PDB file of C-alpha atoms in Angstrom:
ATOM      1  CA  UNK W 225      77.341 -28.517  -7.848  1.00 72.00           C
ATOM      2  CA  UNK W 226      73.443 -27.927  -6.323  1.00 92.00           C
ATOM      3  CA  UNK W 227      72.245 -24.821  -5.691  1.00 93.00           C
ATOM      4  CA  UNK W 228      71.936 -25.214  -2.136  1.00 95.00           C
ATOM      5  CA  UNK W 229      74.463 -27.326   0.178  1.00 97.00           C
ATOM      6  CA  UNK W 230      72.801 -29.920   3.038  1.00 97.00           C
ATOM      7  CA  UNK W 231      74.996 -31.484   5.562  1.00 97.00           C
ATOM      8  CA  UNK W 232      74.426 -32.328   9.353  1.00 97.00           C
ATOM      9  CA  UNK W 233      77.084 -31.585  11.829  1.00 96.00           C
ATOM     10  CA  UNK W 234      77.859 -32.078  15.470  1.00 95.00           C
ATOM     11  CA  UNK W 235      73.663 -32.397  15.548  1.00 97.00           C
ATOM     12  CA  UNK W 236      73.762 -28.828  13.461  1.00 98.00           C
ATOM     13  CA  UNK W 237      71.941 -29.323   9.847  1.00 98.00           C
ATOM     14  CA  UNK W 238      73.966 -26.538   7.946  1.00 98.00           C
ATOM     15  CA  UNK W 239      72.297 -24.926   4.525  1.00 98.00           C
ATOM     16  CA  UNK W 240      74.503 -23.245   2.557  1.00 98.00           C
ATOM     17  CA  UNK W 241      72.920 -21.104  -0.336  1.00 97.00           C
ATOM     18  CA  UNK W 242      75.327 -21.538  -3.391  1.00 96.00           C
ATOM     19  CA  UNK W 243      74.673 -19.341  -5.975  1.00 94.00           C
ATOM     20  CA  UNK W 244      77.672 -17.013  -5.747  1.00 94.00           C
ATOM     21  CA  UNK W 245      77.287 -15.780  -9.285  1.00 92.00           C
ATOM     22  CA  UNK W 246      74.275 -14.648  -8.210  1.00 92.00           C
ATOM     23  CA  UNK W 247      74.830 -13.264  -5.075  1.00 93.00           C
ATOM     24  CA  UNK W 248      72.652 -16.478  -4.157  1.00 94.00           C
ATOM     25  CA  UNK W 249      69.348 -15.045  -5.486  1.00 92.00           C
ATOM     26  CA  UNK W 250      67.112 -18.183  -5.462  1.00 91.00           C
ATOM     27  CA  UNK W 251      64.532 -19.726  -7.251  1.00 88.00           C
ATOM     28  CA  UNK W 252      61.700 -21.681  -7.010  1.00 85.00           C
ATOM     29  CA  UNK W 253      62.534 -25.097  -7.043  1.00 87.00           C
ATOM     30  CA  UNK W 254      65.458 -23.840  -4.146  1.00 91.00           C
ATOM     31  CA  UNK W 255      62.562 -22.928  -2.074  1.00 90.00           C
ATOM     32  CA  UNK W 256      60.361 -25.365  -2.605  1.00 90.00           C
ATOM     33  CA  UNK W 257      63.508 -28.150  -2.287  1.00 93.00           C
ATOM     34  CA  UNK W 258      64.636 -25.590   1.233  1.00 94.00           C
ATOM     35  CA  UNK W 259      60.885 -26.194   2.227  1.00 93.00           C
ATOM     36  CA  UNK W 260      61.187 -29.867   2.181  1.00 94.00           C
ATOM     37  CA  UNK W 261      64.458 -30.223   3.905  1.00 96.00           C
ATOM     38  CA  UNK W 262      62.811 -28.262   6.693  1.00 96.00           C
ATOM     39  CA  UNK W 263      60.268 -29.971   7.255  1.00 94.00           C
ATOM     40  CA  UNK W 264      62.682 -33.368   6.853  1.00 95.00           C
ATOM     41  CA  UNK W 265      64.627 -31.494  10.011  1.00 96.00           C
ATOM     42  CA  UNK W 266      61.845 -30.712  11.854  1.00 94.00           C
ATOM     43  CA  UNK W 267      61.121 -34.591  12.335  1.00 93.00           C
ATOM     44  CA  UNK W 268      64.955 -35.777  12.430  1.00 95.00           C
ATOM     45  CA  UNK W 269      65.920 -36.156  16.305  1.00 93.00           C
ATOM     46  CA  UNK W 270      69.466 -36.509  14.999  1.00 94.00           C
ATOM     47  CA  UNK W 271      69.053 -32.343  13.893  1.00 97.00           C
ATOM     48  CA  UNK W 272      69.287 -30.003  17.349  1.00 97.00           C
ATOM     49  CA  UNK W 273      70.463 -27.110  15.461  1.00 98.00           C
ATOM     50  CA  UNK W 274      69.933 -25.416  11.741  1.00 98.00           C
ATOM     51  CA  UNK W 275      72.537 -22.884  10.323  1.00 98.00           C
ATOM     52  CA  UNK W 276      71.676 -20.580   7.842  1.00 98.00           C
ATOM     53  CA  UNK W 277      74.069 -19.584   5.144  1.00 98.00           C
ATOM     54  CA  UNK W 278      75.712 -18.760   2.210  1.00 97.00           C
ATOM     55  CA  UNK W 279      78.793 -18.438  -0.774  1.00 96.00           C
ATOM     56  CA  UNK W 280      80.354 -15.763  -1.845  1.00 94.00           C
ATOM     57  CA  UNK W 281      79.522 -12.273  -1.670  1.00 93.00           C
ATOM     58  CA  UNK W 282      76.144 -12.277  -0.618  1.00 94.00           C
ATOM     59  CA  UNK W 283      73.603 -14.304   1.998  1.00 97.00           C
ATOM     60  CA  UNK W 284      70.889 -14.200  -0.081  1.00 96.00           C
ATOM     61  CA  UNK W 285      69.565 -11.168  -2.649  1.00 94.00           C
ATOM     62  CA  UNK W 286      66.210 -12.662  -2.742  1.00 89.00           C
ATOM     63  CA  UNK W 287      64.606 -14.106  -5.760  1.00 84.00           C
ATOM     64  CA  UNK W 288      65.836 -14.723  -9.279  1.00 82.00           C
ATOM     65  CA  UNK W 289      63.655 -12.071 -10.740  1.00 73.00           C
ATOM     66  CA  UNK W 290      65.879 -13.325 -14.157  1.00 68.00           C
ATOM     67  CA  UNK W 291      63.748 -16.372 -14.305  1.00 56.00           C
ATOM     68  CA  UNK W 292      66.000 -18.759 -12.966  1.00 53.00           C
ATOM     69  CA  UNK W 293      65.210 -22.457 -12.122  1.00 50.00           C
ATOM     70  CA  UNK W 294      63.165 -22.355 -15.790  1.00 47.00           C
ATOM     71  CA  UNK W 295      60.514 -20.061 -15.260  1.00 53.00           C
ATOM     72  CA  UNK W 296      60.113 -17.122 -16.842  1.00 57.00           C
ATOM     73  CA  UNK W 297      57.080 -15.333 -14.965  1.00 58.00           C
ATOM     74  CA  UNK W 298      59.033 -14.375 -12.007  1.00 59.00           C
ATOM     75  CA  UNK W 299      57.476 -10.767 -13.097  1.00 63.00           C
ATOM     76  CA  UNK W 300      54.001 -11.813 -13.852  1.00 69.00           C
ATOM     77  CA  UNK W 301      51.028 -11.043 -10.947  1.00 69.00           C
ATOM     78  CA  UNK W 302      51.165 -15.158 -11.064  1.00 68.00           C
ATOM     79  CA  UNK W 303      55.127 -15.496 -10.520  1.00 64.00           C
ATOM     80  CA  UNK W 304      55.533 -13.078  -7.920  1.00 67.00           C
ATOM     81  CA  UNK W 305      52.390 -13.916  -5.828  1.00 71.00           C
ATOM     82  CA  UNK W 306      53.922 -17.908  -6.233  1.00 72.00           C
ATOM     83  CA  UNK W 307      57.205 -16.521  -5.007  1.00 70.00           C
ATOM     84  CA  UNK W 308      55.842 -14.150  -2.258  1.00 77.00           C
ATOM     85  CA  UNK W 309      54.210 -17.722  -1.087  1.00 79.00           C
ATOM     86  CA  UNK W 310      57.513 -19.965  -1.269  1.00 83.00           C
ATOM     87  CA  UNK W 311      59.002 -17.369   0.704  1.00 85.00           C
ATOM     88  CA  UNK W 312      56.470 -16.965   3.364  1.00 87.00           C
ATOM     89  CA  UNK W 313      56.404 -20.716   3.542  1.00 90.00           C
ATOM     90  CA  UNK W 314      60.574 -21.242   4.005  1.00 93.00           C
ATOM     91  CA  UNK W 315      60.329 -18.074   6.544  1.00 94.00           C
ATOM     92  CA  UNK W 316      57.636 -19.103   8.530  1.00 93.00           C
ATOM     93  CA  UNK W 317      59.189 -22.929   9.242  1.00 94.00           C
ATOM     94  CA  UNK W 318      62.385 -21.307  10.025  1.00 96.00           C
ATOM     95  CA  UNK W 319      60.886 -19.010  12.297  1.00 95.00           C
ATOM     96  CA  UNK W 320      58.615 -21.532  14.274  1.00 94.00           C
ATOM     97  CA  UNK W 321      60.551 -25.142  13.829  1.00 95.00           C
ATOM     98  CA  UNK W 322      61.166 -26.603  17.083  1.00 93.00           C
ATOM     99  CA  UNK W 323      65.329 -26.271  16.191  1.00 96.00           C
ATOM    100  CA  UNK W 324      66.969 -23.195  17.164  1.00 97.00           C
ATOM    101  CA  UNK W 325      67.990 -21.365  13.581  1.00 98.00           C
ATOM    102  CA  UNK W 326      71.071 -19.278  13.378  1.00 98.00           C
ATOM    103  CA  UNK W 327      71.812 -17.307  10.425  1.00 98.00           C
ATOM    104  CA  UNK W 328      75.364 -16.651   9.359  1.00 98.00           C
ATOM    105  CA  UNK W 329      75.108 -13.701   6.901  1.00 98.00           C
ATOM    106  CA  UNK W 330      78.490 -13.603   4.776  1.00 96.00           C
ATOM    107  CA  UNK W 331      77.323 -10.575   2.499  1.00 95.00           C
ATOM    108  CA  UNK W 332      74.562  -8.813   1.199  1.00 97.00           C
ATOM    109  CA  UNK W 333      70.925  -9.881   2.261  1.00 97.00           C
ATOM    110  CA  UNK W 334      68.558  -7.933   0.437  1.00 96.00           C
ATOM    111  CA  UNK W 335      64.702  -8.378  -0.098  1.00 94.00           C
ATOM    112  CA  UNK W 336      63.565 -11.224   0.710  1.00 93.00           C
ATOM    113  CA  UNK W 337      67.075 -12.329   1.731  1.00 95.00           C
ATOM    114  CA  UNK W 338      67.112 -10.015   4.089  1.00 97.00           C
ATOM    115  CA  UNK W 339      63.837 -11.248   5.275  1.00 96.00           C
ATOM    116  CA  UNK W 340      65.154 -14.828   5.157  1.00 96.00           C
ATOM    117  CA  UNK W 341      67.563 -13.263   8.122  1.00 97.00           C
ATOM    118  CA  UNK W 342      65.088 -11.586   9.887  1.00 97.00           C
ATOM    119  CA  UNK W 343      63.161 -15.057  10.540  1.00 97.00           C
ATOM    120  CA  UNK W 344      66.333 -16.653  11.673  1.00 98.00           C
ATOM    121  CA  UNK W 345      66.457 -16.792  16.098  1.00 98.00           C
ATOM    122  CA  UNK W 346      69.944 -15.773  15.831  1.00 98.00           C
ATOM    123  CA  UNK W 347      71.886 -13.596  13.462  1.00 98.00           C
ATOM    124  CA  UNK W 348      75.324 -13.720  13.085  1.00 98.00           C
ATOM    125  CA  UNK W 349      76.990 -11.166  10.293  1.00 98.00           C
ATOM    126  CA  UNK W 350      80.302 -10.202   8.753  1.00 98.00           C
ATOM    127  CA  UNK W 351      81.263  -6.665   9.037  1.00 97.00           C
ATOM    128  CA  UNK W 352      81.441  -6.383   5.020  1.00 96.00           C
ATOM    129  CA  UNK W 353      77.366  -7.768   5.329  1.00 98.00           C
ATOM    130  CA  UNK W 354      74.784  -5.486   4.441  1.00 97.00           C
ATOM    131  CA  UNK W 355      70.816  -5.330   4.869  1.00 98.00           C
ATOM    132  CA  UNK W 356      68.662  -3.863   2.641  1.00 97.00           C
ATOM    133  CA  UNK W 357      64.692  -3.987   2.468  1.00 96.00           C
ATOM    134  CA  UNK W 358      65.165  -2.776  -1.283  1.00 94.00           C
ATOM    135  CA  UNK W 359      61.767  -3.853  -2.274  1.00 92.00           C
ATOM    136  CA  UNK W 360      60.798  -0.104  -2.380  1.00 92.00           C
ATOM    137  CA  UNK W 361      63.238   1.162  -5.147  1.00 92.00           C
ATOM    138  CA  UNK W 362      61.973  -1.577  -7.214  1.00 87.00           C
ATOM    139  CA  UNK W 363      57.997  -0.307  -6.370  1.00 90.00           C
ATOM    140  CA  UNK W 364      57.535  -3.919  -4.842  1.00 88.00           C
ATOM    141  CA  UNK W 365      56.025  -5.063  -1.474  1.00 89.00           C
ATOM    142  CA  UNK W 366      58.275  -6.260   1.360  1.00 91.00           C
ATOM    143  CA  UNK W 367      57.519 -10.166   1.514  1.00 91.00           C
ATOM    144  CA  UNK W 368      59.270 -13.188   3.327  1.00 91.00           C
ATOM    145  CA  UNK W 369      57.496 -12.194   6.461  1.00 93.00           C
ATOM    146  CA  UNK W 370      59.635  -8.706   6.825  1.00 95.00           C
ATOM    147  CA  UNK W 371      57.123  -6.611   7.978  1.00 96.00           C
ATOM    148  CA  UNK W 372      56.830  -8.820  10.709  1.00 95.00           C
ATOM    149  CA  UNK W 373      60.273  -9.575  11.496  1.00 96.00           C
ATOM    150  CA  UNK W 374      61.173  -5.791  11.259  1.00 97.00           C
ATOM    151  CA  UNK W 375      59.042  -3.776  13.202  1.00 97.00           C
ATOM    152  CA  UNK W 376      59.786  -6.566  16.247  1.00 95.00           C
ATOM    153  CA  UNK W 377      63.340  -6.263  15.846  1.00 95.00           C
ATOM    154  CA  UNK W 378      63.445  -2.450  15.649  1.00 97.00           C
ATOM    155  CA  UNK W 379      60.554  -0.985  16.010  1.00 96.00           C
ATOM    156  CA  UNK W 380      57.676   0.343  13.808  1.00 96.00           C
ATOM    157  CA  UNK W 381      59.234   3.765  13.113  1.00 97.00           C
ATOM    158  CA  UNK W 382      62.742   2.457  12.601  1.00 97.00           C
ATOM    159  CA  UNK W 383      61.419  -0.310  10.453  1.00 97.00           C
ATOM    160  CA  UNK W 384      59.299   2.278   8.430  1.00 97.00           C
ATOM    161  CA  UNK W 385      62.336   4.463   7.520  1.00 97.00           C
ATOM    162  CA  UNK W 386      64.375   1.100   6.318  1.00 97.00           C
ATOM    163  CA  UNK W 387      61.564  -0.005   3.918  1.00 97.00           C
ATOM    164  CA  UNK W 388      60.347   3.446   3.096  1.00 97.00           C
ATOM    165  CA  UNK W 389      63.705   4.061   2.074  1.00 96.00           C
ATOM    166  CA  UNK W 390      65.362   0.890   0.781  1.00 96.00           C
ATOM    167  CA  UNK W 391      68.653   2.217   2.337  1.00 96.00           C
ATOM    168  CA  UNK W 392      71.052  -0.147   3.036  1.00 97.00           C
ATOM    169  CA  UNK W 393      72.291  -1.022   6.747  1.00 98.00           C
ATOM    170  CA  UNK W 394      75.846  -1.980   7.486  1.00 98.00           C
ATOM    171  CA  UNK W 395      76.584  -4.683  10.039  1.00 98.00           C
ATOM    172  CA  UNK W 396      77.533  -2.024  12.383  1.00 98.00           C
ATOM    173  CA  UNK W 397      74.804  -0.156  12.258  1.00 98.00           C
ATOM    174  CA  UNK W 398      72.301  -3.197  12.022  1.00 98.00           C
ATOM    175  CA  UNK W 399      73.797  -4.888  15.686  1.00 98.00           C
ATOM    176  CA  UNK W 400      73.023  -1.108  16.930  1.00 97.00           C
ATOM    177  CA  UNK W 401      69.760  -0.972  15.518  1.00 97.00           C
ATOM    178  CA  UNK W 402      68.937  -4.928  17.377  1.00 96.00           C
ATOM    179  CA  UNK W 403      68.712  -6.407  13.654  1.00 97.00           C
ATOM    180  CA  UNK W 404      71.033  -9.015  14.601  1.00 98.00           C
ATOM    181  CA  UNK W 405      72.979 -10.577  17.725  1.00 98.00           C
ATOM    182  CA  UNK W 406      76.698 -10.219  16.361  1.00 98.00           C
ATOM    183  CA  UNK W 407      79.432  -8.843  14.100  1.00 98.00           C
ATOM    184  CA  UNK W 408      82.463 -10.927  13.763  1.00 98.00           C
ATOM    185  CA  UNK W 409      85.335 -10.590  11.436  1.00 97.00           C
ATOM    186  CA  UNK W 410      84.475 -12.416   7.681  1.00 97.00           C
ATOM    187  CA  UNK W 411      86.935 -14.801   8.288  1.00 96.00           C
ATOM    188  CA  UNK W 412      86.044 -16.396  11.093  1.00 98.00           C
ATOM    189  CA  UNK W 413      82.050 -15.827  10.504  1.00 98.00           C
ATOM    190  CA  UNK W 414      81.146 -19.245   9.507  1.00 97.00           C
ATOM    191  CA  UNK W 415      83.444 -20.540  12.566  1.00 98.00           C
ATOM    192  CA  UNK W 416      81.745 -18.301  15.207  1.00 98.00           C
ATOM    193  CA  UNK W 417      78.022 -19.223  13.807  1.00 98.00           C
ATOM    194  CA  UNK W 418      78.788 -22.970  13.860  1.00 98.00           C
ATOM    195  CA  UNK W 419      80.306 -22.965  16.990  1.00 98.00           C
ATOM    196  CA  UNK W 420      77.163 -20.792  18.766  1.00 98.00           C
ATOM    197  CA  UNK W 421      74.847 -23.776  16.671  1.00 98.00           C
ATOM    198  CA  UNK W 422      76.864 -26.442  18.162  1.00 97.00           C
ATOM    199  CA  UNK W 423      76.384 -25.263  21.316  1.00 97.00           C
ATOM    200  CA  UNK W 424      72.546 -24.832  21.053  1.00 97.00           C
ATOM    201  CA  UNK W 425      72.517 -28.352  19.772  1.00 96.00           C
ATOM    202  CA  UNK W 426      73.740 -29.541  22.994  1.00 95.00           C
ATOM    203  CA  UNK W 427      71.045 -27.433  24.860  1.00 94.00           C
ATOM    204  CA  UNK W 428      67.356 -29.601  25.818  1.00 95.00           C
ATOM    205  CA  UNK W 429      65.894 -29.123  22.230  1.00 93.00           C
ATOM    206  CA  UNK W 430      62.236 -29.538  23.005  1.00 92.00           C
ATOM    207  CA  UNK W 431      62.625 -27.125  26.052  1.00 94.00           C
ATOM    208  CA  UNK W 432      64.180 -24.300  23.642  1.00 95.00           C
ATOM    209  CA  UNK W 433      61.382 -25.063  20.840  1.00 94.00           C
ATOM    210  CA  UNK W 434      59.116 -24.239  23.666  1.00 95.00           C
ATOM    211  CA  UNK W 435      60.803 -20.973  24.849  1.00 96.00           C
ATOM    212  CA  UNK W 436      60.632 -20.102  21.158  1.00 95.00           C
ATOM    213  CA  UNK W 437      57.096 -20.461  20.649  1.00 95.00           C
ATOM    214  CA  UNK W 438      56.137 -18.612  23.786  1.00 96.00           C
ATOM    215  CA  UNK W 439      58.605 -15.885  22.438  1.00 96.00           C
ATOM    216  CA  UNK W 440      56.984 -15.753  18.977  1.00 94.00           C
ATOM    217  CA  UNK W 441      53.407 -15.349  21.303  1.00 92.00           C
ATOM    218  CA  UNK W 442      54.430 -12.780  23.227  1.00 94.00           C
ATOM    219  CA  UNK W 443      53.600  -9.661  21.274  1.00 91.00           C
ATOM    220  CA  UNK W 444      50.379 -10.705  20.193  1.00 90.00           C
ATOM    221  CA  UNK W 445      48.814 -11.731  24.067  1.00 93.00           C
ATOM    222  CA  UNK W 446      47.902 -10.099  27.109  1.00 94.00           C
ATOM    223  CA  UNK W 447      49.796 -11.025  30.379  1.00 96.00           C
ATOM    224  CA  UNK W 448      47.207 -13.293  31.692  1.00 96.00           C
ATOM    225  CA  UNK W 449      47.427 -15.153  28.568  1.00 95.00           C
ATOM    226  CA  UNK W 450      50.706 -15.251  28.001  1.00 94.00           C
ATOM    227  CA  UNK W 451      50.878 -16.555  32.176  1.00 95.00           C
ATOM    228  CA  UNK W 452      48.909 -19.395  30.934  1.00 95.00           C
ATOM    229  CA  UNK W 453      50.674 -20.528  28.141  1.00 94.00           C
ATOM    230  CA  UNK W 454      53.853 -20.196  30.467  1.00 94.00           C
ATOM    231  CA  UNK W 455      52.292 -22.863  32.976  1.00 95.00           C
ATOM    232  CA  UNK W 456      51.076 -24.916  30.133  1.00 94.00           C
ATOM    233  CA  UNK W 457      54.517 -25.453  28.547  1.00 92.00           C
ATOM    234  CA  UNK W 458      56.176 -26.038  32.011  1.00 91.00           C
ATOM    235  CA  UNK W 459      53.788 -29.110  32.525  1.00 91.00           C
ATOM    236  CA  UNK W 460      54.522 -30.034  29.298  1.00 91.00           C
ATOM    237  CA  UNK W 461      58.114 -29.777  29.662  1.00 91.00           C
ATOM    238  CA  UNK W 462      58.327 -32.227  32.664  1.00 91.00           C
ATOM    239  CA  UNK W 463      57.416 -35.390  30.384  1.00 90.00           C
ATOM    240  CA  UNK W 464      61.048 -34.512  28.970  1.00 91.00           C
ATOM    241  CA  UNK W 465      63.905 -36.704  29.306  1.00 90.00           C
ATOM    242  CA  UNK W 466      66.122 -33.353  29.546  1.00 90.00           C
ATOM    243  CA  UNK W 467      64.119 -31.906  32.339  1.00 90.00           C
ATOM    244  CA  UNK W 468      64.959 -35.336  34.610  1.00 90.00           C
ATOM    245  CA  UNK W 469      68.695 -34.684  33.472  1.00 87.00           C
ATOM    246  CA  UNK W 470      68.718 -31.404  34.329  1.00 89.00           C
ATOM    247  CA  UNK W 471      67.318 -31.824  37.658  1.00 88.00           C
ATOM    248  CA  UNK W 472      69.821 -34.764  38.078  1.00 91.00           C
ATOM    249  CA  UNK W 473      72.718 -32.827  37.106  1.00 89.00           C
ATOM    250  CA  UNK W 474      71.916 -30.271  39.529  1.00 87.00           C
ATOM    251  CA  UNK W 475      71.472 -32.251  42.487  1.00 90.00           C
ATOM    252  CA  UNK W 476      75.056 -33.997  41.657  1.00 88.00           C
ATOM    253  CA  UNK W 477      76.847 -30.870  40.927  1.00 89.00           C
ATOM    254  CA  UNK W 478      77.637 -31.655  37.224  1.00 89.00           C
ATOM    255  CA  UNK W 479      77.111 -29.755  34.112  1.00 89.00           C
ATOM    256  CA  UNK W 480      73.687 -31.772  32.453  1.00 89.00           C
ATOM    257  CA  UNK W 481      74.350 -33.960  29.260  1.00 92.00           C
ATOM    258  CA  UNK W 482      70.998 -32.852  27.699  1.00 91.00           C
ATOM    259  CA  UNK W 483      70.115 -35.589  24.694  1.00 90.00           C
ATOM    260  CA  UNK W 484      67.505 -33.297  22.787  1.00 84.00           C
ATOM    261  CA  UNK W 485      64.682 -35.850  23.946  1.00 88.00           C
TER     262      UNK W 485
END
């Protein structure tokens, strides 16, 4: 059985993690093969959604410091700068691919898992899940794009306690906190997610991708700026096929059949 799961659904390209022994710590070739298949979505028309995921107990406990996948410098200056890279690279497609991504965190996400979360657009999570930014009780630095992610989510002084700390954060107290969008009940997580990515894959894709990006702008541009880039995507927008549906739709009183295109 691989490592990591690929399958496209009802438009939604679902990625299940699948290292349950190992509370799905990855490794490097995982990221570098999760890389690829990114990228692979990014370009498939056929993929309007991605859902994050994983088996067993835990989301994703960051990487294999055991030196899984056959290397054994995961410790070294050289192994964790490599993995600090892989990471950033996985984290930052997920959080700026066209595709809406929704996470659907089963269990623990810790380190860089939990970071893996935090660059998701949506976060669904079990009540048993649990977030941790443990990278502190292990002397490390916070990687995966986390002290990015964070201090948006949050806020800077929240997110400073969490990875001063390395506390962990219960679902609960994580929806509370804005970490994520949901709690549901563990049994019907992966239901709920997948049924809030099929809907987004039925949405006007390259409108959303553009919503996202402006989103992902907005903290680092003035108003004026940010004004611009606003009338810059809707011109851009109107050379859609969705726009000319929705505007159809309207005008005959019908809910729009949006094609992604």
């Amino acid at each position: 059985m691989s490592d990591t799961l690929y399958e496209i659904r009802d438009s939604v390209a679902v990625i299940t993690l699948n290292r349950p022994e190992k509370l799905n710590s990855v490794t490097f070739s995982q990221l570098d093969e999760l890389s690829r298949k990114l990228n692979e979505y990014e370009q498939d028309d056929a993929v309007r959604a991605i859902l994050l995921t994983g088996t067993g107990r835990g989301f994703c406990t960051g990487a294999d410091l055991g030196g899984g996948g056959g290397r054994a410098d995961m410790t070294t200056p050289v192994g964790m700068k490599l993995s600090a890279h892989l990471y950033g690279r996985v984290c930052f497609t997920l959080a700026n691919t066209e595709k809406p991504v929704v996470a659907a965190v089963n269990g623990v996400a810790a380190g860089s898992g939990c970071n893996l979360a935090l660059s998701c657009d949506i976060i669904f999570a079990a009540k048993s899940a649990r977030f941790i930014e443990i990278f502190v009780r292990r002397g490390m630095i916070p990687d995966g794009g986390g002290t990015y992610f964070l201090p948006r989510s949050i806020g800077l002084v929240r997110a400073k306690e969490l990875f001063f700390s390395g506390d962990p954060v219960g679902a609960d107290d994580a929806l509370a906190l804005g970490m994520i969008n949901r709690v549901v009940e563990d049994d019907q997580l992966q239901a709920e997610a997948f049924a809030y990515a099929a809907r987004l894959a039925t949405g006007p894709t390259r409108s959303i991708g553009m919503i996202k990006r402006l989103l992902n702008r907005s903290f680092d541009t003035d108003l004026a700026t940010q004004l611009d880039f606003e009338a810059a995507y809707q011109g851009l927008v109107t050379s859609t096929e969705d726009i000319q549906e929705g505007w159809t739709s309207f005008f005959e009183k019908r809910e729009p059949r949006f094609k992604g295109r």
